[in-house]
Coordinates of C-alpha atoms and ligand atoms in Angstrom, one line a residue:
X1 CA 48.0 22.7 150.9
X2 CA 49.9 23.5 154.1
X3 CA 53.5 23.3 152.9
X4 CA 54.9 26.3 151.0
X5 CA 57.9 24.6 149.5
X6 CA 57.7 23.3 145.9
X7 CA 58.9 19.8 145.3
X8 CA 60.5 18.6 142.1
X9 CA 57.3 16.9 140.9
X10 CA 55.2 20.0 141.4
X11 CA 57.8 22.2 139.6
X12 CA 57.8 19.7 136.7
X13 CA 54.0 19.8 136.5
X14 CA 54.0 23.6 136.5
X15 CA 56.6 23.9 133.8
X16 CA 55.1 21.2 131.6
X17 CA 51.7 23.0 131.7
X18 CA 53.4 26.3 130.9
X19 CA 55.3 24.8 128.0
X20 CA 52.1 23.5 126.4
X21 CA 51.3 27.1 125.4
X22 CA 51.2 28.1 121.8
X23 CA 54.3 30.0 120.5
X24 CA 55.1 31.6 117.2
X25 CA 56.3 28.8 114.9
X26 CA 56.4 26.6 118.0
X27 CA 59.7 28.3 118.9
X28 CA 59.0 27.8 122.7
X29 CA 61.1 30.9 123.5
X30 CA 61.0 30.5 127.3
X31 CA 63.1 29.3 130.2
X32 CA 62.1 28.8 133.8
X33 CA 64.0 28.9 137.1
X34 CA 62.9 28.1 140.6
X35 CA 63.9 30.4 143.4
X36 CA 63.4 28.0 146.3
X37 CA 63.9 30.6 149.0
X38 CA 60.7 32.4 147.9
X39 CA 59.0 29.6 146.0
X40 CA 59.0 31.8 142.9
X41 CA 59.2 30.5 139.4
X42 CA 61.0 33.0 137.1
X43 CA 60.2 33.0 133.4
X44 CA 62.8 34.4 131.0
X45 CA 62.9 34.9 127.2
X46 CA 65.1 32.5 125.4
X47 CA 66.2 34.6 122.4
X48 CA 68.2 31.7 120.9
X49 CA 64.9 30.5 119.6
X50 CA 63.5 33.9 118.4
X51 CA 62.2 34.4 114.9
X52 CA 63.9 37.7 113.9
X53 CA 62.4 38.0 110.3
X54 CA 58.8 37.6 111.4
X55 CA 59.3 39.2 114.8
X56 CA 62.2 41.8 114.9
X57 CA 60.8 43.6 118.0
X58 CA 60.2 40.4 120.0
X59 CA 56.5 41.3 120.3
X60 CA 55.4 37.8 119.3
X61 CA 58.0 36.3 121.6
X62 CA 56.3 38.2 124.5
X63 CA 52.9 37.0 123.4
X64 CA 54.2 33.4 123.4
X65 CA 55.7 33.8 126.9
X66 CA 52.6 35.5 128.2
X67 CA 50.6 32.5 127.0
X68 CA 53.0 30.2 129.0
X69 CA 52.5 32.4 132.1
X70 CA 48.7 32.0 131.8
X71 CA 49.1 28.2 131.8
X72 CA 51.4 28.4 134.7
X73 CA 48.9 30.4 136.7
X74 CA 46.1 28.0 135.9
X75 CA 48.2 25.0 136.8
X76 CA 49.3 26.6 140.1
X77 CA 45.6 27.1 141.0
X78 CA 44.9 23.6 140.1
X79 CA 47.6 22.5 142.5
X80 CA 46.0 24.5 145.3
X81 CA 48.3 27.6 145.2
X82 CA 47.4 31.3 144.9
X83 CA 49.9 32.4 142.3
X84 CA 51.1 36.0 142.3
X85 CA 52.1 37.0 138.8
X86 CA 54.5 40.0 138.4
X87 CA 55.2 41.0 134.8
X88 CA 58.7 42.5 134.0
X89 CA 59.5 42.5 137.8
X90 CA 63.1 43.9 137.3
X91 CA 63.8 46.8 135.0
X92 CA 67.5 46.0 135.1
X93 CA 66.8 42.5 133.6
X94 CA 64.4 43.0 130.6
X95 CA 64.6 39.3 129.6
X96 CA 63.1 38.4 133.0
X97 CA 59.6 38.5 131.7
X98 CA 57.6 37.3 134.7
X99 CA 58.0 36.1 138.3
X100 CA 55.3 33.9 139.6
X101 CA 55.1 33.7 143.4
X102 CA 53.8 30.3 144.5
X103 CA 54.3 30.3 148.3
X104 CA 50.7 31.1 149.2
X105 CA 48.1 28.4 149.5
X106 CA 44.8 29.1 147.8
X107 CA 42.1 30.1 150.2
X108 CA 39.4 28.4 148.1
X109 CA 39.2 26.6 144.8
X110 CA 39.1 29.2 142.0
X111 CA 35.8 28.7 140.0
X112 CA 36.4 27.5 136.4
X113 CA 40.0 26.7 137.0
X114 CA 39.6 22.9 136.6
X115 CA 37.9 23.3 133.2
X116 CA 40.7 25.6 132.0
X117 CA 43.4 23.2 133.4
X118 CA 41.9 20.2 131.6
X119 CA 41.9 22.2 128.4
X120 CA 45.7 22.9 128.4
X121 CA 46.7 19.6 126.8
X122 CA 43.6 19.5 124.5
X123 CA 44.2 22.9 123.0
X124 CA 45.9 22.8 119.6
X125 CA 46.1 25.2 116.7
X126 CA 43.8 24.1 114.0
X127 CA 44.6 25.0 110.4
X128 CA 41.7 22.9 108.8
X129 CA 38.5 24.2 107.2
X130 CA 35.7 24.8 109.7
X131 CA 32.1 23.6 109.2
X132 CA 30.6 27.1 109.1
X133 CA 28.4 26.5 112.1
X134 CA 28.3 29.8 114.0
X135 CA 29.9 30.0 117.5
X136 CA 27.0 30.8 119.8
X137 CA 26.8 34.4 121.2
X138 CA 27.0 33.1 124.8
X139 CA 30.4 31.4 124.0
X140 CA 31.7 34.5 122.2
X141 CA 30.7 36.6 125.3
X142 CA 32.7 34.2 127.5
X143 CA 35.7 34.6 125.2
X144 CA 35.4 38.4 125.3
X145 CA 35.3 38.2 129.1
X146 CA 38.4 36.0 129.2
X147 CA 40.4 38.6 127.3
X148 CA 39.0 41.4 129.5
X149 CA 40.1 39.5 132.7
X150 CA 43.7 39.9 131.4
X151 CA 43.3 43.6 130.6
X152 CA 43.0 43.1 126.9
X153 CA 40.1 43.4 124.5
X154 CA 38.7 40.9 122.1
X155 CA 36.7 42.5 119.3
X156 CA 34.3 40.6 117.1
X157 CA 34.4 42.3 113.7
X158 CA 31.3 42.4 111.5
X159 CA 31.2 41.0 107.9
X160 CA 32.7 44.1 106.3
X161 CA 35.4 44.6 108.9
X162 CA 36.2 40.8 108.7
X163 CA 36.7 41.2 104.9
X164 CA 39.0 44.2 105.4
X165 CA 41.1 42.3 108.0
X166 CA 41.3 39.2 105.7
X167 CA 42.5 41.4 102.8
X168 CA 45.2 42.9 105.1
X169 CA 46.2 39.4 106.1
X170 CA 46.3 38.3 102.4
X171 CA 48.6 41.2 101.6
X172 CA 50.9 40.2 104.4
X173 CA 50.8 36.6 103.3
X174 CA 51.8 37.7 99.8
X175 CA 54.7 39.6 101.2
X176 CA 55.7 36.8 103.5
X177 CA 56.0 34.3 100.7
X178 CA 57.9 36.6 98.4
X179 CA 60.3 38.0 101.1
X180 CA 63.4 35.8 101.2
X181 CA 64.1 36.3 104.9
X182 CA 60.5 35.6 106.0
X183 CA 60.0 32.7 103.7
X184 CA 63.3 31.0 104.6
X185 CA 62.7 31.6 108.3
X186 CA 59.2 30.2 108.4
X187 CA 60.2 27.2 106.2
X188 CA 63.1 26.5 108.6
X189 CA 60.6 25.8 111.5
X190 CA 58.7 23.1 109.4
X191 CA 59.9 19.5 109.9
X192 CA 59.2 16.4 108.0
X193 CA 60.1 12.8 109.1
X194 CA 62.1 12.7 112.3
X195 CA 61.0 15.9 114.1
X196 CA 63.0 17.8 116.7
X197 CA 61.1 18.9 119.8
X198 CA 60.4 22.4 118.4
X199 CA 59.0 23.8 115.2
X200 CA 55.9 22.5 113.4
X201 CA 55.6 18.9 111.9
X202 CA 54.4 19.1 108.3
X203 CA 51.3 17.0 109.4
X204 CA 50.1 19.9 111.5
X205 CA 49.8 22.2 108.5
X206 CA 46.5 22.6 106.6
X207 CA 45.4 23.3 103.0
X208 CA 45.0 26.6 101.4
X209 CA 41.4 28.0 100.9
X210 CA 40.1 27.0 97.5
X211 CA 38.1 30.3 97.3
X212 CA 41.2 32.3 98.3
X213 CA 39.1 34.0 101.0
X214 CA 41.0 32.8 104.1
X215 CA 44.8 33.5 103.8
X216 CA 46.1 30.7 105.9
X217 CA 49.9 30.9 106.5
X218 CA 51.7 29.1 103.8
X219 CA 54.6 27.6 105.7
X220 CA 55.6 25.4 102.8
X221 CA 55.8 28.2 100.2
X222 CA 59.0 27.0 98.7
X223 CA 58.2 23.3 98.7
X224 CA 55.3 23.0 96.3
X225 CA 55.4 19.2 96.6
X226 CA 54.3 19.4 100.2
X227 CA 51.3 21.5 99.4
X228 CA 48.0 19.8 100.1
X229 CA 45.2 20.2 97.6
X230 CA 43.3 23.4 98.3
X231 CA 40.0 22.8 100.1
X232 CA 36.8 24.8 100.7
X233 CA 36.8 26.8 103.9
X234 CA 33.8 28.3 105.7
X235 CA 32.2 31.1 103.7
X236 CA 31.6 33.4 106.7
X237 CA 34.7 33.1 109.0
X238 CA 34.3 34.2 112.6
X239 CA 37.3 36.3 113.4
X240 CA 38.2 37.8 116.7
X241 CA 40.8 40.6 117.1
X242 CA 42.9 40.8 120.2
X243 CA 43.9 44.3 121.1
X244 CA 45.6 46.2 124.0
X245 CA 45.3 49.8 125.0
X246 CA 49.1 50.4 124.7
X247 CA 52.0 48.7 122.9
X248 CA 54.7 48.1 125.5
X249 CA 56.4 44.8 126.3
X250 CA 54.1 44.5 129.3
X251 CA 51.1 44.9 127.0
X252 CA 52.5 42.2 124.7
X253 CA 52.8 39.9 127.7
X254 CA 49.2 40.7 128.8
X255 CA 48.1 40.0 125.2
X256 CA 49.7 36.6 125.5
X257 CA 47.9 35.9 128.8
X258 CA 44.7 37.0 127.2
X259 CA 45.3 34.9 124.0
X260 CA 45.8 31.7 126.0
X261 CA 42.8 32.5 128.3
X262 CA 40.6 32.9 125.2
X263 CA 42.0 29.8 123.6
X264 CA 41.5 27.6 126.7
X265 CA 38.0 28.9 127.2
X266 CA 37.3 28.2 123.5
X267 CA 38.7 24.6 124.0
X268 CA 36.4 24.1 127.0
X269 CA 33.4 24.7 124.6
X270 CA 34.8 22.5 121.8
X271 CA 35.6 25.6 119.7
X272 CA 38.8 25.3 117.5
X273 CA 41.1 28.2 116.8
X274 CA 43.6 29.2 114.1
X275 CA 46.0 32.1 114.6
X276 CA 46.5 34.6 111.8
X277 CA 49.5 36.7 112.7
X278 CA 50.8 37.6 109.2
X279 CA 49.5 41.2 109.1
X280 CA 51.2 41.8 112.5
X281 CA 54.6 41.2 110.9
X282 CA 54.4 44.3 108.6
X283 CA 54.2 47.6 110.5
X284 CA 52.0 49.4 108.1
X285 CA 49.6 46.4 107.8
X286 CA 49.5 46.0 111.6
X287 CA 48.7 49.7 111.9
X288 CA 45.9 49.4 109.3
X289 CA 44.4 46.5 111.2
X290 CA 43.2 48.9 113.9
X291 CA 39.5 49.6 113.8
X292 CA 39.2 53.4 113.6
X293 CA 35.6 53.2 114.8
X294 CA 36.6 51.5 118.1
X295 CA 39.0 54.2 119.4
X296 CA 42.6 53.7 120.2
X297 CA 44.1 50.3 120.6
X298 CA 46.9 48.1 119.2
X299 CA 46.1 44.9 117.4
X300 CA 48.2 42.0 118.7
X301 CA 46.8 39.0 116.8
X302 CA 43.8 37.7 114.8
X303 CA 42.0 34.5 115.9
X304 CA 39.8 32.5 113.7
X305 CA 37.1 30.5 115.6
X306 CA 34.8 27.7 114.6
X307 CA 34.1 24.0 114.6
X308 CA 36.1 21.3 112.9
X309 CA 38.7 18.6 113.4
X310 CA 41.0 18.9 116.4
X311 CA 44.4 20.3 115.4
X312 CA 47.4 18.0 115.4
X313 CA 49.6 17.9 118.5
X314 CA 53.0 19.6 118.1
X315 CA 56.2 18.5 120.1
X316 CA 57.6 20.3 123.1
X317 CA 61.1 20.5 124.5
X318 CA 61.5 18.2 127.5
X319 CA 61.1 20.1 130.9
X320 CA 64.8 19.5 131.7
X321 CA 65.8 21.6 128.6
X322 CA 63.8 24.6 129.6
X323 CA 64.2 24.5 133.4
X324 CA 67.4 26.0 134.6
X325 CA 69.1 24.8 137.8
X326 CA 68.0 26.8 140.9
Ligands
LIG401 C1 52.3 35.0 118.6 C2 51.8 33.7 117.8 C3 51.7 33.8 116.4 C4 51.2 32.7 115.7 N1 51.0 32.9 114.3 C5 50.5 31.8 113.6 C6 50.2 32.0 112.2 O1 50.3 33.1 111.7 N2 49.7 30.9 111.5 C7 49.6 29.7 112.1 O2 49.2 28.8 111.5 N3 49.9 29.5 113.4 C8 50.3 30.6 114.2 N4 50.6 30.4 115.5 C9 50.4 29.1 116.1 C10 51.7 28.3 116.3 O3 52.3 27.9 115.1 C11 51.4 27.2 117.3 O4 51.1 27.7 118.5 C12 52.6 26.2 117.5 O5 53.0 25.6 116.3 C13 52.4 25.2 118.5 O6 51.2 24.4 118.2 P1 49.9 24.4 119.1 O7 49.3 25.7 119.2 O8 49.0 23.4 118.4 O9 50.3 23.8 120.4 C14 51.0 31.5 116.3 C15 51.2 31.4 117.7 C16 51.6 32.5 118.4 C17 51.7 32.4 119.9

């Protein structure tokens, strides 16, 4: 690519790839703006779509935006650019979460980019039971490497530690469904019938675990009629724990980049993923989720990995509604 300017079609392709990222409750809390003079795409937090009961600090918002930045980077490489990502580039503007410089052409195709790029539209959160077939060690190693590439750590807990993390998640889930603010908020993002371009269609939800072992988030807690019949889930869930060394907004963004890198790499291998964020929403439970044997580190999210049906697609806001005029 010789030209450095970004035409409208390229910007649209970049923003639409970014917006395909996962976000808490499919809130899509991001906005984009092109700076044509420097061919830079700025990524801002959109706090009008924040989820204050579940995420009072905006930590999950940063994770969501970080995931969008990873997609933007992958799409830029696919388009022959060498993206330069700066996180929190302006201390005077804390809602400017990232600036992605796109002026430079890529010297050579980045290995692995195409497979990740193709995985962007195929990645969906899955809330269904998995088959129980183990994820091969070589694939897990690749996911660990994907997190490390973004300065985060993906830990693979053993049986005992998995049981402990699931119990913390179950406790968080119990609190979430009995806390008025949490329950009302999560319910407000679930849509039946005519769905707006944000939030989660009821068809994308899954059943609860018949054995009560896997505490899947009960988005429909106050609408019993929408509950599906409980179903058997895998007996030995494969969890992965995403952690960062520190816990600043920049770490939360890095965790989001790492989360999406892991999820795209999993998608490449046909591995499905569910996100279990409940324990992160209660400070004591989040603190307890740290593994004291692994040294310091802040848990950012739990990921459940396995094989099963593809998750349902969820809607996205049109590019025009998240792209501000230059
Ligand atoms: C920070 C974060 C936390 C999330 N927490 C949960 C969760 O606890 N339970 C769940 O089922 N999905 C969770 N999700 C997944 C979102 O609901 C999902 O990304 C969104 O609905 C869009 O759907 P998609 O991932 O299939 O594109 C989370 C996503 C993010 C980024």
